[in-house]
mmCIF file of C-alpha atoms in Angstrom:
data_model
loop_
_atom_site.group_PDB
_atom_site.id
_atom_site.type_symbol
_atom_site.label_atom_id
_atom_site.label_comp_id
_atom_site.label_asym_id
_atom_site.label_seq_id
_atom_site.Cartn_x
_atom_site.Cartn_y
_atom_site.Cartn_z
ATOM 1 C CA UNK A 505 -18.526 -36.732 -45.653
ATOM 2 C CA UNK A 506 -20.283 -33.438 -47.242
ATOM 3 C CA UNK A 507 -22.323 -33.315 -43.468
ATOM 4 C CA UNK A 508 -19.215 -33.455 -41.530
ATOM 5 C CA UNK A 509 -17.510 -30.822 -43.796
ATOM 6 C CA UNK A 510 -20.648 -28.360 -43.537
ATOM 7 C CA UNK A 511 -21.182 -28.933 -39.533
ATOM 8 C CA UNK A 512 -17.121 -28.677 -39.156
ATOM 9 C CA UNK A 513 -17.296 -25.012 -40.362
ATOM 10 C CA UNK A 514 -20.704 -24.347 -39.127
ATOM 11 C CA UNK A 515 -18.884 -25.056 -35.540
ATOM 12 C CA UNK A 516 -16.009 -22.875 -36.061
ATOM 13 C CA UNK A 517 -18.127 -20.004 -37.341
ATOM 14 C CA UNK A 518 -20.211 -19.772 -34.173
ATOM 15 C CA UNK A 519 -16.627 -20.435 -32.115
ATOM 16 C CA UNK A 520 -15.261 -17.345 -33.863
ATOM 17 C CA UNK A 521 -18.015 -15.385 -33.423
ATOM 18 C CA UNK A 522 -18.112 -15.766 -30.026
ATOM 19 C CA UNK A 523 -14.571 -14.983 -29.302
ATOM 20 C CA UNK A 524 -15.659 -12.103 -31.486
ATOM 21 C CA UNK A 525 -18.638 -10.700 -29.809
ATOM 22 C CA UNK A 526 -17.868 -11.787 -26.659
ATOM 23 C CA UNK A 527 -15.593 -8.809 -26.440
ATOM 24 C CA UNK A 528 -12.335 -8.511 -23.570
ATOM 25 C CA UNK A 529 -11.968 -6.241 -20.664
ATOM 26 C CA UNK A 530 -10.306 -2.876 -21.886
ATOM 27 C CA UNK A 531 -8.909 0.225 -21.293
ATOM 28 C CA UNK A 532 -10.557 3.858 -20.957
ATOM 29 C CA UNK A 533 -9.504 5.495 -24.156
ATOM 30 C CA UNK A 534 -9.780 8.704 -21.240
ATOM 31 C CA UNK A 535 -7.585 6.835 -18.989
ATOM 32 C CA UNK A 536 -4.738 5.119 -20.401
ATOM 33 C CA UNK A 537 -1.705 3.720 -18.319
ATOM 34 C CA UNK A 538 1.519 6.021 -18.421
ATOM 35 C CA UNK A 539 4.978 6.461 -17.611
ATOM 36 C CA UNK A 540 6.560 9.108 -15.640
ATOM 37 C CA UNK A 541 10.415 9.048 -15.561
ATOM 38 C CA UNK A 542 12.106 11.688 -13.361
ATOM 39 C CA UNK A 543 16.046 11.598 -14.045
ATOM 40 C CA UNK A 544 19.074 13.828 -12.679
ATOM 41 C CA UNK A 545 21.855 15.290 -14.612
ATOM 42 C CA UNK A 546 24.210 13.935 -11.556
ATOM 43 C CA UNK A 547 24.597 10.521 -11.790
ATOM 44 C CA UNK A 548 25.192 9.875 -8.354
ATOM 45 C CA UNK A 549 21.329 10.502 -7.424
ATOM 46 C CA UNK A 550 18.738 7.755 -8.009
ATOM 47 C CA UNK A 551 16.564 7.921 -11.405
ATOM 48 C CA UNK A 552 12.959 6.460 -10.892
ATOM 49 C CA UNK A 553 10.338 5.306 -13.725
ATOM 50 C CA UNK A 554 6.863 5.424 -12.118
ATOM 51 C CA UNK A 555 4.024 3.274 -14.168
ATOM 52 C CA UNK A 556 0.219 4.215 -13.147
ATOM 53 C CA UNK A 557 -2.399 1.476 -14.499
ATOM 54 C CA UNK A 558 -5.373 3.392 -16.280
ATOM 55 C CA UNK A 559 -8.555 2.679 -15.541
ATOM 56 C CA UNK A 560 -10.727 -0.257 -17.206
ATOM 57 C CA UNK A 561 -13.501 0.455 -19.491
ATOM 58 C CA UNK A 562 -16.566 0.646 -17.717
ATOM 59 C CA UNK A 563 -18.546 -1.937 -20.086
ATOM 60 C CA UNK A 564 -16.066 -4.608 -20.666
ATOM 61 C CA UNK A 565 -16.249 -6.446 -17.531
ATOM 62 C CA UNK A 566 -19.495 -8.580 -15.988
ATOM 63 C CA UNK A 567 -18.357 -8.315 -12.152
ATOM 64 C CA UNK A 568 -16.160 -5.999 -10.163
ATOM 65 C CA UNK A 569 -14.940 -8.303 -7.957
ATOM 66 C CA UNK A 570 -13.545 -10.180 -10.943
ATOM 67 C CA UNK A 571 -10.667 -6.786 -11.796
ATOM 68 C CA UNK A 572 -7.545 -6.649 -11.103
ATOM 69 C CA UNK A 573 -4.301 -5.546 -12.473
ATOM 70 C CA UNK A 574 -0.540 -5.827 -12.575
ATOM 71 C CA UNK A 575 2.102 -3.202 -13.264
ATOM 72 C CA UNK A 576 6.084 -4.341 -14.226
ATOM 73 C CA UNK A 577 7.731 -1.553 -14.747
ATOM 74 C CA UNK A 578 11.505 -1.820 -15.974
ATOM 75 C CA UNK A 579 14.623 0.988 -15.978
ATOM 76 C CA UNK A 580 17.478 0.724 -17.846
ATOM 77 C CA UNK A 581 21.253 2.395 -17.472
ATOM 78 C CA UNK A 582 24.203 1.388 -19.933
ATOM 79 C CA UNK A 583 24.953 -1.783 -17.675
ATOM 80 C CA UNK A 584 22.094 -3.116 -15.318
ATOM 81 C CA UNK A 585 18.341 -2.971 -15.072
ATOM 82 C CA UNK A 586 16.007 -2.947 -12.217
ATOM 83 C CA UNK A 587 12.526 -4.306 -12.354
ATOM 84 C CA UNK A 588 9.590 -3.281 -9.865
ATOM 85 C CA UNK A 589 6.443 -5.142 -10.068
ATOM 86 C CA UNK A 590 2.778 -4.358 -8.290
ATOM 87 C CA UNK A 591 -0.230 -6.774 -8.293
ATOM 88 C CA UNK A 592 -3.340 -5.113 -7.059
ATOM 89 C CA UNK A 593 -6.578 -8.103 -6.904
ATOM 90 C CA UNK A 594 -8.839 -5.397 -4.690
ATOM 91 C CA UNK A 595 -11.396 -4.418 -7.010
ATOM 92 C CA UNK A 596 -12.354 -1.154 -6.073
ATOM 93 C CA UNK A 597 -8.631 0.199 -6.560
ATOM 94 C CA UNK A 598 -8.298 -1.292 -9.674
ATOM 95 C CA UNK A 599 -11.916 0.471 -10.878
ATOM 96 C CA UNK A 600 -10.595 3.945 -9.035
ATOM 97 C CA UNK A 601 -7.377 3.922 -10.168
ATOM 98 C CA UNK A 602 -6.043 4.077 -6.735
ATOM 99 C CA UNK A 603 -2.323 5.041 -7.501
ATOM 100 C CA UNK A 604 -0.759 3.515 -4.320
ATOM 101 C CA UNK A 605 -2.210 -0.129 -5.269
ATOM 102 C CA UNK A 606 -1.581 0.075 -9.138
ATOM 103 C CA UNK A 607 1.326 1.692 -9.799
ATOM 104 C CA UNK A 608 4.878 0.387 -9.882
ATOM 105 C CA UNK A 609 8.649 2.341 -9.189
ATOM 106 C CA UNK A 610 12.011 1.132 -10.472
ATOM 107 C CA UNK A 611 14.744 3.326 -8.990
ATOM 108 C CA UNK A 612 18.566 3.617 -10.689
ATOM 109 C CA UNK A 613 21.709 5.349 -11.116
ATOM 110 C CA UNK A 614 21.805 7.331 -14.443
ATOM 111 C CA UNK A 615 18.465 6.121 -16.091
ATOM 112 C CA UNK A 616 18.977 5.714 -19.998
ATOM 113 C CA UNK A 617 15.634 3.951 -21.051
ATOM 114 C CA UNK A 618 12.420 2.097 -19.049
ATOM 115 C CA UNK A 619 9.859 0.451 -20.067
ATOM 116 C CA UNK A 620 6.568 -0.471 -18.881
ATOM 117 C CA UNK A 621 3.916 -3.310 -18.958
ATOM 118 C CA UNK A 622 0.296 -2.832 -18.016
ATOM 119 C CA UNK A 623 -2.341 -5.728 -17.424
ATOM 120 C CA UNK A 624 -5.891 -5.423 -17.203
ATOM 121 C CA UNK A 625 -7.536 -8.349 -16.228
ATOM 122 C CA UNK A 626 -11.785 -9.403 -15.470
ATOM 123 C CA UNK A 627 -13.945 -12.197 -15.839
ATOM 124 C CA UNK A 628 -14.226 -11.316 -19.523
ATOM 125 C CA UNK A 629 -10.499 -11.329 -20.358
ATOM 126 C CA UNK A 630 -7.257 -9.536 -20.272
ATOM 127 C CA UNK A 631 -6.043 -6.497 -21.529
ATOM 128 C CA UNK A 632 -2.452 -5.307 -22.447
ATOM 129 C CA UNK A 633 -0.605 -1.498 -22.488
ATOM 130 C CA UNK A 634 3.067 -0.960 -23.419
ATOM 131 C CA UNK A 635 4.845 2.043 -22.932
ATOM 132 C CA UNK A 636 8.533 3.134 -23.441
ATOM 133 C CA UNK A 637 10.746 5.931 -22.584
ATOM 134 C CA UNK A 638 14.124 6.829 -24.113
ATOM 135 C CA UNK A 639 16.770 9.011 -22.851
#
């Protein structure tokens, strides 16, 4: 019983060390994702929140051709919300930051609040950014 015991934690400290070691893809501290909202005092014109996907860290991923991203960006008013999503699986945009492939636009009428969710992803894991904005 005492061998099964010692081997049972013996296995889960060399699982947990691996999970911790083996490390995730990440962000560039120098390159985080942001949000750029653009709003009118006339309510008639269209509001847009703009999310651009920052660039991965250049050590946290094995292969290239394993990146890719995903940007959801949400705006708010007092009654509705509109969502925009972008995928981007080409590997090279993802690793250049290519704004036309990773970034995402929601577009409405007297913008009070957006929100915006950034994933990261490689063959060594996923990474996650959130960023608000608040009228």
């Amino acid at each position: 019983m005492t061998k099964r015991i010692v081997s049972f934690v013996l296995i889960m400290c060399v699982c947990l060390s691996l999970f911790v070691f083996a490390g995730a893809v990440r962000f560039d501290p120098n390159y985080n994702s942001h949000l750029n909202v653009k709003y009118h005092y006339i309510p008639i014109l269209k509001d847009s929140a703009t999310g651009y996907m920052g660039l991965p860290y250049w050590d946290s991923y094995n292969s290239i051709s394993s990146l890719y991203s995903q940007v959801t960006v949400t705006a708010y008013n007092n009654s509705t919300s509109e969502t925009a999503t972008q995928n981007c699986y080409n590997d090279t945009a993802v690793m250049e930051g290519w704004s036309e492939y990773t970034s995402a636009t929601a577009k409405i009428r007297a913008i009070t609040s957006a929100t915006a969710n950034f994933l990261l992803g490689a063959d060594t894991g996923t990474a996650r950014q959130i960023a608000s904005w608040t009228k």
